[in-house]
PDB file of C-alpha atoms in Angstrom:
ATOM      1  CA  MET P   1      -0.292  -0.020  -0.117  1.00 39.00           C
ATOM      2  CA  THR P   2       0.977   3.269  -0.797  1.00 40.00           C
ATOM      3  CA  LEU P   3       0.470   7.138   0.831  1.00 35.00           C
ATOM      4  CA  SER P   4      -1.866   7.499  -1.726  1.00 38.00           C
ATOM      5  CA  MET P   5      -4.340   4.334  -0.874  1.00 39.00           C
ATOM      6  CA  LEU P   6      -7.299   5.523  -0.746  1.00 47.00           C
ATOM      7  CA  LEU P   7     -10.469   3.886   1.674  1.00 55.00           C
ATOM      8  CA  ILE P   8     -13.600   3.387  -0.629  1.00 71.00           C
ATOM      9  CA  SER P   9     -16.944   2.761   1.261  1.00 82.00           C
ATOM     10  CA  LEU P  10     -19.261   0.400  -0.036  1.00 92.00           C
ATOM     11  CA  PHE P  11     -22.833   1.231   0.299  1.00 96.00           C
ATOM     12  CA  THR P  12     -25.422  -1.718  -1.138  1.00 97.00           C
ATOM     13  CA  PHE P  13     -28.802  -0.923  -1.977  1.00 98.00           C
ATOM     14  CA  VAL P  14     -31.576  -3.029  -2.548  1.00 98.00           C
ATOM     15  CA  GLU P  15     -35.344  -3.033  -4.358  1.00 98.00           C
ATOM     16  CA  LEU P  16     -37.885  -5.361  -4.216  1.00 98.00           C
ATOM     17  CA  ASN P  17     -41.484  -6.375  -4.082  1.00 98.00           C
ATOM     18  CA  CYS P  18     -43.012  -8.142  -1.038  1.00 98.00           C
ATOM     19  CA  GLU P  19     -46.005  -9.728  -2.707  1.00 98.00           C
ATOM     20  CA  ASN P  20     -48.186  -8.295  -0.451  1.00 97.00           C
ATOM     21  CA  LEU P  21     -46.889  -7.456   2.524  1.00 98.00           C
ATOM     22  CA  PHE P  22     -50.187  -6.745   4.961  1.00 97.00           C
ATOM     23  CA  ASP P  23     -51.169  -6.745   8.301  1.00 97.00           C
ATOM     24  CA  CYS P  24     -54.536  -8.943   9.755  1.00 95.00           C
ATOM     25  CA  ARG P  25     -56.255  -5.916  10.648  1.00 95.00           C
ATOM     26  CA  HIS P  26     -59.432  -4.643   8.622  1.00 95.00           C
ATOM     27  CA  ASP P  27     -58.359  -0.581   7.142  1.00 94.00           C
ATOM     28  CA  SER P  28     -62.487   0.539   6.691  1.00 91.00           C
ATOM     29  CA  LEU P  29     -61.363   3.171   4.189  1.00 90.00           C
ATOM     30  CA  LYS P  30     -59.230   0.180   1.971  1.00 94.00           C
ATOM     31  CA  ASN P  31     -60.246  -2.282   0.333  1.00 94.00           C
ATOM     32  CA  ASP P  32     -57.893  -5.226   2.015  1.00 95.00           C
ATOM     33  CA  THR P  33     -60.569  -7.819   2.849  1.00 95.00           C
ATOM     34  CA  GLU P  34     -58.570 -10.091   1.348  1.00 96.00           C
ATOM     35  CA  PHE P  35     -56.302 -10.250   3.407  1.00 96.00           C
ATOM     36  CA  LEU P  36     -57.519 -11.018   6.970  1.00 96.00           C
ATOM     37  CA  PRO P  37     -58.303 -14.294   8.683  1.00 97.00           C
ATOM     38  CA  ASP P  38     -61.742 -15.135   6.785  1.00 96.00           C
ATOM     39  CA  GLY P  39     -61.276 -13.333   4.163  1.00 96.00           C
ATOM     40  CA  SER P  40     -60.014 -15.220   0.807  1.00 96.00           C
ATOM     41  CA  TYR P  41     -56.201 -15.288   1.377  1.00 97.00           C
ATOM     42  CA  HIS P  42     -56.818 -16.803   5.091  1.00 97.00           C
ATOM     43  CA  TRP P  43     -54.627 -13.999   6.139  1.00 97.00           C
ATOM     44  CA  THR P  44     -53.388 -15.258   9.487  1.00 98.00           C
ATOM     45  CA  ARG P  45     -51.056 -13.446  12.487  1.00 97.00           C
ATOM     46  CA  THR P  46     -49.470 -16.988  11.795  1.00 98.00           C
ATOM     47  CA  ARG P  47     -48.979 -16.263   8.316  1.00 98.00           C
ATOM     48  CA  TYR P  48     -48.279 -12.474   8.573  1.00 98.00           C
ATOM     49  CA  TRP P  49     -45.046 -12.986  10.897  1.00 98.00           C
ATOM     50  CA  ARG P  50     -43.658 -15.428   9.005  1.00 98.00           C
ATOM     51  CA  LYS P  51     -43.796 -12.785   6.214  1.00 98.00           C
ATOM     52  CA  LEU P  52     -42.381 -10.454   7.706  1.00 98.00           C
ATOM     53  CA  ASN P  53     -39.186 -12.643   9.341  1.00 98.00           C
ATOM     54  CA  ARG P  54     -39.432 -13.775   5.377  1.00 98.00           C
ATOM     55  CA  VAL P  55     -39.010 -10.447   3.926  1.00 98.00           C
ATOM     56  CA  GLY P  56     -35.900  -9.251   6.793  1.00 98.00           C
ATOM     57  CA  GLN P  57     -34.329 -12.846   6.131  1.00 98.00           C
ATOM     58  CA  THR P  58     -34.337 -11.512   2.228  1.00 98.00           C
ATOM     59  CA  ILE P  59     -33.370  -8.353   3.075  1.00 98.00           C
ATOM     60  CA  ILE P  60     -30.011  -9.684   5.613  1.00 98.00           C
ATOM     61  CA  ALA P  61     -28.962 -11.922   2.646  1.00 97.00           C
ATOM     62  CA  CYS P  62     -28.786  -9.451   0.100  1.00 97.00           C
ATOM     63  CA  GLY P  63     -25.753  -8.364   2.198  1.00 95.00           C
ATOM     64  CA  GLU P  64     -24.017 -10.862   0.883  1.00 88.00           C
ATOM     65  CA  LYS P  65     -20.840  -9.582  -0.855  1.00 67.00           C
ATOM     66  CA  GLN P  66     -17.201 -10.496  -1.535  1.00 41.00           C
ATOM     67  CA  VAL P  67     -15.332  -7.380  -2.441  1.00 46.00           C
ATOM     68  CA  GLY P  68     -11.566  -6.990  -3.474  1.00 38.00           C
ATOM     69  CA  VAL P  69     -11.931  -4.404  -6.027  1.00 41.00           C
ATOM     70  CA  LEU P  70     -14.979  -1.805  -7.184  1.00 45.00           C
ATOM     71  CA  GLN P  71     -15.879  -3.881 -10.487  1.00 44.00           C
ATOM     72  CA  GLY P  72     -14.996  -3.032 -14.211  1.00 45.00           C
ATOM     73  CA  LYS P  73     -13.399   0.014 -12.854  1.00 46.00           C
ATOM     74  CA  GLU P  74     -10.031   1.525 -13.475  1.00 41.00           C
ATOM     75  CA  LEU P  75      -8.533   2.388 -10.082  1.00 38.00           C
ATOM     76  CA  LYS P  76      -5.617   4.213 -10.171  1.00 37.00           C
ATOM     77  CA  ASP P  77      -4.718   6.431  -7.039  1.00 34.00           C
ATOM     78  CA  VAL P  78      -7.023   2.938  -4.972  1.00 36.00           C
ATOM     79  CA  ASP P  79      -4.796   0.500  -3.795  1.00 35.00           C
ATOM     80  CA  TYR P  80      -6.973  -0.638  -1.449  1.00 33.00           C
ATOM     81  CA  VAL P  81     -10.993  -1.321  -1.116  1.00 41.00           C
ATOM     82  CA  LYS P  82     -12.882  -1.812   1.898  1.00 45.00           C
ATOM     83  CA  GLY P  83     -13.861  -5.450   1.177  1.00 46.00           C
ATOM     84  CA  ARG P  84     -16.399  -7.666   3.676  1.00 50.00           C
ATOM     85  CA  SER P  85     -17.616 -11.131   3.197  1.00 72.00           C
ATOM     86  CA  TRP P  86     -21.387 -10.176   4.486  1.00 87.00           C
ATOM     87  CA  GLN P  87     -22.713  -7.068   6.101  1.00 91.00           C
ATOM     88  CA  LEU P  88     -26.373  -5.467   6.248  1.00 96.00           C
ATOM     89  CA  PRO P  89     -27.727  -3.780   3.064  1.00 98.00           C
ATOM     90  CA  ASP P  90     -27.435   0.441   3.791  1.00 98.00           C
ATOM     91  CA  MET P  91     -30.830   1.061   1.956  1.00 98.00           C
ATOM     92  CA  VAL P  92     -33.601  -1.173   1.033  1.00 98.00           C
ATOM     93  CA  ALA P  93     -36.904   0.166  -1.068  1.00 99.00           C
ATOM     94  CA  LEU P  94     -39.655  -1.723  -0.455  1.00 98.00           C
ATOM     95  CA  CYS P  95     -43.162  -2.485  -2.975  1.00 98.00           C
ATOM     96  CA  GLU P  96     -46.464  -3.966  -1.576  1.00 98.00           C
ATOM     97  CA  VAL P  97     -46.680  -3.025   2.296  1.00 98.00           C
ATOM     98  CA  GLU P  98     -49.299  -1.444   3.560  1.00 97.00           C
ATOM     99  CA  ASN P  99     -48.887   0.716   5.875  1.00 97.00           C
ATOM    100  CA  ASP P 100     -46.796   1.930   8.831  1.00 97.00           C
ATOM    101  CA  SER P 101     -47.816  -0.861  11.188  1.00 97.00           C
ATOM    102  CA  VAL P 102     -46.551  -3.606   9.124  1.00 98.00           C
ATOM    103  CA  LEU P 103     -43.010  -1.576   8.206  1.00 98.00           C
ATOM    104  CA  HIS P 104     -42.968  -1.405  12.486  1.00 98.00           C
ATOM    105  CA  ASP P 105     -43.115  -5.079  12.406  1.00 98.00           C
ATOM    106  CA  LEU P 106     -40.912  -5.447  10.131  1.00 98.00           C
ATOM    107  CA  THR P 107     -37.953  -3.297  11.689  1.00 98.00           C
ATOM    108  CA  ARG P 108     -38.636  -3.616  15.391  1.00 98.00           C
ATOM    109  CA  ARG P 109     -39.701  -6.721  15.850  1.00 97.00           C
ATOM    110  CA  SER P 110     -38.914  -9.219  13.066  1.00 98.00           C
ATOM    111  CA  LEU P 111     -35.779 -10.846  12.090  1.00 97.00           C
ATOM    112  CA  LEU P 112     -34.338  -7.696  11.389  1.00 98.00           C
ATOM    113  CA  ARG P 113     -34.763  -6.170  14.951  1.00 97.00           C
ATOM    114  CA  ASN P 114     -31.499  -5.694  15.866  1.00 97.00           C
ATOM    115  CA  ALA P 115     -30.071  -4.322  12.762  1.00 97.00           C
ATOM    116  CA  ARG P 116     -31.733  -0.842  14.055  1.00 97.00           C
ATOM    117  CA  TYR P 117     -32.934   0.141  10.841  1.00 98.00           C
ATOM    118  CA  GLU P 118     -35.094   3.180  10.315  1.00 98.00           C
ATOM    119  CA  TYR P 119     -38.086   3.719   7.904  1.00 98.00           C
ATOM    120  CA  VAL P 120     -40.072   5.939   5.437  1.00 98.00           C
ATOM    121  CA  MET P 121     -43.115   5.773   3.929  1.00 98.00           C
ATOM    122  CA  THR P 122     -46.218   6.558   1.680  1.00 98.00           C
ATOM    123  CA  ASN P 123     -49.415   6.872   3.011  1.00 97.00           C
ATOM    124  CA  SER P 124     -51.308   6.540  -0.481  1.00 96.00           C
ATOM    125  CA  PRO P 125     -54.855   6.792  -1.910  1.00 96.00           C
ATOM    126  CA  ASP P 126     -54.270   3.288  -3.445  1.00 96.00           C
ATOM    127  CA  GLU P 127     -57.752   1.432  -3.501  1.00 94.00           C
ATOM    128  CA  ARG P 128     -56.221  -1.487  -1.883  1.00 94.00           C
ATOM    129  CA  GLY P 129     -53.931   0.453   0.565  1.00 94.00           C
ATOM    130  CA  ILE P 130     -50.537  -0.410  -1.151  1.00 96.00           C
ATOM    131  CA  ASP P 131     -47.543   1.645  -0.547  1.00 98.00           C
ATOM    132  CA  VAL P 132     -43.587   1.937  -0.862  1.00 98.00           C
ATOM    133  CA  ALA P 133     -41.179   2.648   1.759  1.00 98.00           C
ATOM    134  CA  LEU P 134     -37.645   3.648   2.538  1.00 99.00           C
ATOM    135  CA  VAL P 135     -35.291   1.457   5.111  1.00 98.00           C
ATOM    136  CA  TYR P 136     -32.114   2.822   5.701  1.00 98.00           C
ATOM    137  CA  SER P 137     -29.752   2.197   8.309  1.00 98.00           C
ATOM    138  CA  PRO P 138     -28.753   6.011  10.079  1.00 98.00           C
ATOM    139  CA  PHE P 139     -25.135   4.933  10.197  1.00 97.00           C
ATOM    140  CA  SER P 140     -24.756   4.986   6.543  1.00 97.00           C
ATOM    141  CA  PHE P 141     -27.443   7.795   5.314  1.00 98.00           C
ATOM    142  CA  ARG P 142     -28.260  10.651   7.948  1.00 98.00           C
ATOM    143  CA  LEU P 143     -32.065  10.980   6.886  1.00 98.00           C
ATOM    144  CA  ILE P 144     -32.589  15.175   5.693  1.00 98.00           C
ATOM    145  CA  ASN P 145     -35.774  15.269   4.659  1.00 97.00           C
ATOM    146  CA  SER P 146     -38.988  12.970   2.911  1.00 98.00           C
ATOM    147  CA  HIS P 147     -42.140  13.708   1.598  1.00 98.00           C
ATOM    148  CA  SER P 148     -44.356  11.383  -0.548  1.00 98.00           C
ATOM    149  CA  VAL P 149     -45.379  13.044  -3.881  1.00 98.00           C
ATOM    150  CA  ARG P 150     -49.043  12.477  -4.952  1.00 98.00           C
ATOM    151  CA  VAL P 151     -49.973  11.066  -9.165  1.00 98.00           C
ATOM    152  CA  GLU P 152     -52.884  12.510  -9.824  1.00 97.00           C
ATOM    153  CA  PRO P 153     -55.047  10.042 -11.731  1.00 96.00           C
ATOM    154  CA  ILE P 154     -56.178  11.071 -15.409  1.00 97.00           C
ATOM    155  CA  ARG P 155     -59.242   9.311 -17.518  1.00 96.00           C
ATOM    156  CA  ASN P 156     -59.986   6.460 -16.522  1.00 96.00           C
ATOM    157  CA  MET P 157     -57.009   5.806 -14.245  1.00 97.00           C
ATOM    158  CA  ARG P 158     -57.832   4.436 -10.688  1.00 95.00           C
ATOM    159  CA  PRO P 159     -56.554   5.999  -7.416  1.00 97.00           C
ATOM    160  CA  THR P 160     -52.072   4.839  -7.164  1.00 97.00           C
ATOM    161  CA  ARG P 161     -49.270   5.237  -5.072  1.00 98.00           C
ATOM    162  CA  ASP P 162     -47.900   7.959  -4.088  1.00 98.00           C
ATOM    163  CA  ILE P 163     -44.196   8.361  -5.004  1.00 98.00           C
ATOM    164  CA  LEU P 164     -41.955   8.611  -1.736  1.00 98.00           C
ATOM    165  CA  TYR P 165     -38.855  11.419  -1.913  1.00 98.00           C
ATOM    166  CA  ALA P 166     -36.022  10.937   0.564  1.00 98.00           C
ATOM    167  CA  SER P 167     -32.594  12.557   0.818  1.00 98.00           C
ATOM    168  CA  GLY P 168     -29.683  12.322   3.578  1.00 98.00           C
ATOM    169  CA  ILE P 169     -25.939  12.428   3.656  1.00 98.00           C
ATOM    170  CA  ILE P 170     -23.828   9.621   2.513  1.00 98.00           C
ATOM    171  CA  ALA P 171     -20.671   8.768   4.302  1.00 94.00           C
ATOM    172  CA  SER P 172     -18.546  10.857   1.110  1.00 94.00           C
ATOM    173  CA  GLY P 173     -20.337  13.785   3.038  1.00 96.00           C
ATOM    174  CA  ASP P 174     -22.648  14.190  -0.234  1.00 97.00           C
ATOM    175  CA  THR P 175     -26.142  14.345  -0.652  1.00 98.00           C
ATOM    176  CA  LEU P 176     -28.050  11.452  -1.846  1.00 98.00           C
ATOM    177  CA  HIS P 177     -31.521  11.927  -3.105  1.00 98.00           C
ATOM    178  CA  VAL P 178     -33.620   8.425  -3.406  1.00 98.00           C
ATOM    179  CA  VAL P 179     -37.128   8.151  -5.135  1.00 98.00           C
ATOM    180  CA  VAL P 180     -39.427   5.050  -4.621  1.00 98.00           C
ATOM    181  CA  ALA P 181     -42.360   4.460  -6.869  1.00 98.00           C
ATOM    182  CA  HIS P 182     -44.820   1.564  -7.656  1.00 98.00           C
ATOM    183  CA  LEU P 183     -45.918   2.280 -10.968  1.00 98.00           C
ATOM    184  CA  PRO P 184     -49.464   1.304 -11.709  1.00 98.00           C
ATOM    185  CA  SER P 185     -50.281  -1.989 -12.654  1.00 96.00           C
ATOM    186  CA  ARG P 186     -50.661  -3.585 -15.882  1.00 96.00           C
ATOM    187  CA  ARG P 187     -54.200  -4.373 -15.308  1.00 92.00           C
ATOM    188  CA  GLY P 188     -56.778  -4.294 -18.512  1.00 94.00           C
ATOM    189  CA  GLY P 189     -53.826  -5.620 -20.387  1.00 95.00           C
ATOM    190  CA  GLU P 190     -49.974  -3.463 -21.413  1.00 96.00           C
ATOM    191  CA  ARG P 191     -51.909  -0.625 -24.075  1.00 96.00           C
ATOM    192  CA  GLN P 192     -54.369  -0.093 -22.624  1.00 97.00           C
ATOM    193  CA  SER P 193     -52.940   0.689 -19.005  1.00 98.00           C
ATOM    194  CA  ARG P 194     -49.349   2.175 -20.717  1.00 98.00           C
ATOM    195  CA  PRO P 195     -50.847   5.671 -20.414  1.00 98.00           C
ATOM    196  CA  PHE P 196     -51.193   5.592 -16.267  1.00 98.00           C
ATOM    197  CA  ARG P 197     -47.812   4.466 -15.954  1.00 98.00           C
ATOM    198  CA  ILE P 198     -46.288   7.530 -17.956  1.00 98.00           C
ATOM    199  CA  ALA P 199     -48.482   9.606 -16.279  1.00 98.00           C
ATOM    200  CA  ALA P 200     -46.333   8.472 -12.819  1.00 98.00           C
ATOM    201  CA  ALA P 201     -43.252   8.137 -14.643  1.00 98.00           C
ATOM    202  CA  SER P 202     -43.939  11.549 -15.390  1.00 98.00           C
ATOM    203  CA  LYS P 203     -44.532  13.145 -11.972  1.00 98.00           C
ATOM    204  CA  VAL P 204     -41.102  11.003 -11.126  1.00 98.00           C
ATOM    205  CA  ALA P 205     -39.333  13.321 -13.963  1.00 98.00           C
ATOM    206  CA  GLU P 206     -40.763  16.630 -12.146  1.00 98.00           C
ATOM    207  CA  VAL P 207     -39.390  15.349  -8.897  1.00 98.00           C
ATOM    208  CA  ILE P 208     -35.524  14.440 -11.027  1.00 98.00           C
ATOM    209  CA  ASP P 209     -36.155  18.298 -12.755  1.00 98.00           C
ATOM    210  CA  SER P 210     -36.808  19.717  -9.255  1.00 98.00           C
ATOM    211  CA  ILE P 211     -34.092  18.744  -7.670  1.00 98.00           C
ATOM    212  CA  TYR P 212     -31.699  19.200 -10.614  1.00 97.00           C
ATOM    213  CA  ASN P 213     -33.026  22.616 -11.269  1.00 97.00           C
ATOM    214  CA  ASN P 214     -33.359  23.523  -7.248  1.00 97.00           C
ATOM    215  CA  VAL P 215     -29.860  21.905  -5.849  1.00 96.00           C
ATOM    216  CA  SER P 216     -27.454  20.712  -8.153  1.00 96.00           C
ATOM    217  CA  LYS P 217     -27.764  19.337 -12.049  1.00 95.00           C
ATOM    218  CA  ASP P 218     -25.033  16.918 -10.369  1.00 97.00           C
ATOM    219  CA  ALA P 219     -26.619  15.790  -8.020  1.00 98.00           C
ATOM    220  CA  LYS P 220     -26.691  12.190  -6.804  1.00 98.00           C
ATOM    221  CA  ILE P 221     -30.396  10.236  -7.675  1.00 98.00           C
ATOM    222  CA  ILE P 222     -31.445   6.705  -7.111  1.00 98.00           C
ATOM    223  CA  ILE P 223     -34.913   5.920  -8.120  1.00 98.00           C
ATOM    224  CA  ALA P 224     -36.227   2.144  -7.708  1.00 98.00           C
ATOM    225  CA  GLY P 225     -38.701   0.635  -7.207  1.00 98.00           C
ATOM    226  CA  ASP P 226     -41.121  -1.505  -9.903  1.00 98.00           C
ATOM    227  CA  PHE P 227     -42.201   0.252 -12.830  1.00 98.00           C
ATOM    228  CA  ASN P 228     -44.373  -2.395 -13.904  1.00 98.00           C
ATOM    229  CA  ASP P 229     -42.599  -2.776 -17.116  1.00 98.00           C
ATOM    230  CA  TYR P 230     -39.712  -3.284 -18.760  1.00 97.00           C
ATOM    231  CA  SER P 231     -36.210  -1.288 -19.570  1.00 97.00           C
ATOM    232  CA  GLN P 232     -37.649  -0.528 -23.473  1.00 97.00           C
ATOM    233  CA  SER P 233     -40.832   0.626 -22.489  1.00 98.00           C
ATOM    234  CA  ALA P 234     -42.056   4.058 -22.768  1.00 98.00           C
ATOM    235  CA  SER P 235     -42.172   5.277 -18.915  1.00 98.00           C
ATOM    236  CA  VAL P 236     -38.651   3.861 -18.403  1.00 98.00           C
ATOM    237  CA  ARG P 237     -37.301   5.450 -21.459  1.00 98.00           C
ATOM    238  CA  LEU P 238     -39.214   8.520 -20.252  1.00 98.00           C
ATOM    239  CA  LEU P 239     -37.041   8.565 -17.101  1.00 97.00           C
ATOM    240  CA  CYS P 240     -33.160   7.439 -18.849  1.00 97.00           C
ATOM    241  CA  SER P 241     -34.537  10.653 -21.270  1.00 96.00           C
ATOM    242  CA  ASN P 242     -33.635  12.841 -17.769  1.00 92.00           C
ATOM    243  CA  ARG P 243     -29.918  11.785 -17.524  1.00 95.00           C
ATOM    244  CA  MET P 244     -30.877   8.238 -16.153  1.00 98.00           C
ATOM    245  CA  LYS P 245     -29.034   5.058 -15.910  1.00 98.00           C
ATOM    246  CA  ASP P 246     -31.247   1.949 -15.943  1.00 98.00           C
ATOM    247  CA  ILE P 247     -27.627   0.265 -14.271  1.00 98.00           C
ATOM    248  CA  SER P 248     -30.566  -2.849 -13.907  1.00 98.00           C
ATOM    249  CA  GLU P 249     -30.989  -3.273 -17.477  1.00 97.00           C
ATOM    250  CA  LYS P 250     -28.467  -6.448 -17.703  1.00 96.00           C
ATOM    251  CA  ALA P 251     -29.129  -7.894 -14.152  1.00 98.00           C
ATOM    252  CA  THR P 252     -28.906 -11.437 -13.967  1.00 97.00           C
ATOM    253  CA  GLY P 253     -28.999 -13.603 -11.144  1.00 97.00           C
ATOM    254  CA  HIS P 254     -25.788 -16.456 -10.296  1.00 95.00           C
ATOM    255  CA  ASN P 255     -28.434 -19.570 -10.079  1.00 97.00           C
ATOM    256  CA  GLY P 256     -30.536 -19.041 -12.899  1.00 97.00           C
ATOM    257  CA  ALA P 257     -32.156 -16.006 -12.724  1.00 98.00           C
ATOM    258  CA  LYS P 258     -32.645 -14.028 -15.970  1.00 98.00           C
ATOM    259  CA  GLY P 259     -35.551 -11.485 -14.491  1.00 98.00           C
ATOM    260  CA  THR P 260     -36.848 -10.052 -10.895  1.00 98.00           C
ATOM    261  CA  TYR P 261     -40.125 -11.506 -12.089  1.00 98.00           C
ATOM    262  CA  ARG P 262     -41.326 -15.184 -14.258  1.00 98.00           C
ATOM    263  CA  TYR P 263     -44.488 -15.244 -16.224  1.00 95.00           C
ATOM    264  CA  GLN P 264     -45.133 -18.506 -17.653  1.00 95.00           C
ATOM    265  CA  GLY P 265     -41.761 -19.214 -17.870  1.00 97.00           C
ATOM    266  CA  GLU P 266     -40.483 -16.274 -19.600  1.00 97.00           C
ATOM    267  CA  TRP P 267     -38.656 -14.040 -17.483  1.00 98.00           C
ATOM    268  CA  GLY P 268     -38.777 -10.139 -17.221  1.00 97.00           C
ATOM    269  CA  SER P 269     -37.681  -6.915 -15.152  1.00 97.00           C
ATOM    270  CA  LEU P 270     -40.426  -4.948 -13.350  1.00 97.00           C
ATOM    271  CA  ASP P 271     -38.080  -3.603 -11.065  1.00 98.00           C
ATOM    272  CA  HIS P 272     -35.360  -1.392 -11.970  1.00 98.00           C
ATOM    273  CA  ILE P 273     -32.984   0.267 -10.231  1.00 98.00           C
ATOM    274  CA  LEU P 274     -31.946   4.100 -11.935  1.00 98.00           C
ATOM    275  CA  VAL P 275     -29.077   5.957 -10.896  1.00 98.00           C
ATOM    276  CA  SER P 276     -28.458   9.987 -11.718  1.00 98.00           C
ATOM    277  CA  GLU P 277     -25.222   9.689 -14.427  1.00 96.00           C
ATOM    278  CA  SER P 278     -22.872  11.596 -11.836  1.00 95.00           C
ATOM    279  CA  LEU P 279     -23.838   8.697  -9.889  1.00 97.00           C
ATOM    280  CA  ALA P 280     -23.342   6.384 -12.186  1.00 96.00           C
ATOM    281  CA  ALA P 281     -19.800   6.354 -11.566  1.00 95.00           C
ATOM    282  CA  SER P 282     -19.843   5.143  -8.083  1.00 96.00           C
ATOM    283  CA  VAL P 283     -21.168   2.071  -9.533  1.00 97.00           C
ATOM    284  CA  ASP P 284     -20.024  -0.626  -8.343  1.00 95.00           C
ATOM    285  CA  ASN P 285     -22.169  -3.877  -9.779  1.00 95.00           C
ATOM    286  CA  CYS P 286     -26.027  -4.403  -9.519  1.00 97.00           C
ATOM    287  CA  TYR P 287     -27.241  -7.625 -10.264  1.00 97.00           C
ATOM    288  CA  ILE P 288     -30.937 -10.052  -9.211  1.00 98.00           C
ATOM    289  CA  TYR P 289     -30.073 -11.360  -6.305  1.00 98.00           C
ATOM    290  CA  ASP P 290     -31.462 -15.492  -6.763  1.00 98.00           C
ATOM    291  CA  ALA P 291     -30.206 -17.317  -3.744  1.00 97.00           C
ATOM    292  CA  PRO P 292     -31.422 -20.937  -3.558  1.00 97.00           C
ATOM    293  CA  PHE P 293     -33.770 -20.008  -0.593  1.00 98.00           C
ATOM    294  CA  LEU P 294     -35.609 -17.540  -2.625  1.00 98.00           C
ATOM    295  CA  ILE P 295     -36.189 -19.651  -6.121  1.00 98.00           C
ATOM    296  CA  GLU P 296     -37.166 -23.170  -6.493  1.00 98.00           C
ATOM    297  CA  PRO P 297     -37.640 -25.736  -9.643  1.00 98.00           C
ATOM    298  CA  ASP P 298     -40.291 -24.216 -12.480  1.00 98.00           C
ATOM    299  CA  TYR P 299     -41.282 -27.996 -13.446  1.00 97.00           C
ATOM    300  CA  LYS P 300     -44.039 -26.820 -15.876  1.00 97.00           C
ATOM    301  CA  TYR P 301     -41.579 -24.878 -18.380  1.00 97.00           C
ATOM    302  CA  GLY P 302     -37.870 -25.875 -16.957  1.00 97.00           C
ATOM    303  CA  GLY P 303     -35.891 -23.431 -15.392  1.00 97.00           C
ATOM    304  CA  VAL P 304     -36.451 -22.088 -11.674  1.00 98.00           C
ATOM    305  CA  LYS P 305     -38.574 -19.305 -10.496  1.00 98.00           C
ATOM    306  CA  PRO P 306     -39.656 -16.905  -7.718  1.00 98.00           C
ATOM    307  CA  ARG P 307     -40.440 -18.847  -4.400  1.00 98.00           C
ATOM    308  CA  ARG P 308     -43.719 -16.939  -4.146  1.00 98.00           C
ATOM    309  CA  ASN P 309     -45.940 -16.639  -0.919  1.00 98.00           C
ATOM    310  CA  TYR P 310     -49.144 -17.167  -3.026  1.00 97.00           C
ATOM    311  CA  LEU P 311     -50.280 -18.275  -5.913  1.00 96.00           C
ATOM    312  CA  GLY P 312     -53.913 -16.983  -6.940  1.00 93.00           C
ATOM    313  CA  PRO P 313     -55.856 -17.516  -3.573  1.00 94.00           C
ATOM    314  CA  ARG P 314     -53.836 -21.025  -3.114  1.00 96.00           C
ATOM    315  CA  TYR P 315     -50.708 -20.183  -0.398  1.00 97.00           C
ATOM    316  CA  LEU P 316     -47.464 -21.598  -1.354  1.00 97.00           C
ATOM    317  CA  ASN P 317     -45.501 -20.669   2.281  1.00 97.00           C
ATOM    318  CA  GLY P 318     -42.816 -18.870   0.262  1.00 98.00           C
ATOM    319  CA  PHE P 319     -41.369 -15.473  -0.034  1.00 98.00           C
ATOM    320  CA  SER P 320     -42.314 -13.242  -3.336  1.00 98.00           C
ATOM    321  CA  ASP P 321     -43.246 -13.370  -6.310  1.00 98.00           C
ATOM    322  CA  HIS P 322     -40.007 -11.020  -7.393  1.00 98.00           C
ATOM    323  CA  LEU P 323     -36.823 -11.180  -6.434  1.00 98.00           C
ATOM    324  CA  PRO P 324     -34.548  -8.002  -5.457  1.00 98.00           C
ATOM    325  CA  LEU P 325     -31.956  -6.447  -7.263  1.00 98.00           C
ATOM    326  CA  VAL P 326     -29.241  -5.355  -5.378  1.00 98.00           C
ATOM    327  CA  ALA P 327     -26.940  -2.702  -6.458  1.00 97.00           C
ATOM    328  CA  THR P 328     -23.750  -1.581  -4.940  1.00 96.00           C
ATOM    329  CA  PHE P 329     -21.517   1.377  -4.985  1.00 96.00           C
ATOM    330  CA  GLY P 330     -18.430   2.681  -3.485  1.00 95.00           C
ATOM    331  CA  TRP P 331     -17.903   6.481  -2.620  1.00 91.00           C
TER     332      TRP P 331
END
């Protein structure tokens, strides 16, 4: 090692669609009756707590990482990179979480209870009560600000999830801006529902523009979530045209996953992690975390598929129908 040695801190970011992380209590303002003990999904406290711990297990496992050098980079004055075989993820963007009670149980009473995670989340007009959340370690991200951004429905569009914005200070001393989004589903068909996702993506683009115009044109921004669209879809292209890069576009797993989601034997990535141009140089790696416990054989189509929790109303005692995305950054 030389006197010019730099110590690079690695920051692990995870995006995960939890697949219906509901509690067992009825919210009279939401259509959540399917996820009650007497509902069609027979969602009992036993199943709820098992689900919480499996989400926690997934998050913990995503911290698995062996680092020697920042992958794919030419390091001139860096002779040593801080390595680790495992460390808790620094930040997790979650989709399909019902409310604050669920996040409290996840961070304070599940397998994650000793991780000392903090969180912020939305409270959306979504009819089922589905929201997004950002879980973060206060030791690597000091929260400055967070708020929800409402997506106003266009014609024939149901109320949808709010967009979550958060900003905070990272180890380098820079400000990191994070946007978590869960765009409208493809219910009714991709073509018919496409305008709804474009409308939501346009609102995300407004958030990006606001950061560029009011903070810095070189701001460090991460956008993550379930877009219900692919990398070449109009909604994703809209955001990438605004000086954002889809670092998850070519992400694959190490155990057979070629996307975060599989439908009728076809892999596809509906989940994405986008970063601003100024942050792209700090990306170490981006991959799908398809650990053996998160997948199972696909006997009908061959290969493997996510080990989901439900198939329709049939309980499968799994994890999620989406696999997590993991991105690591060096700063």
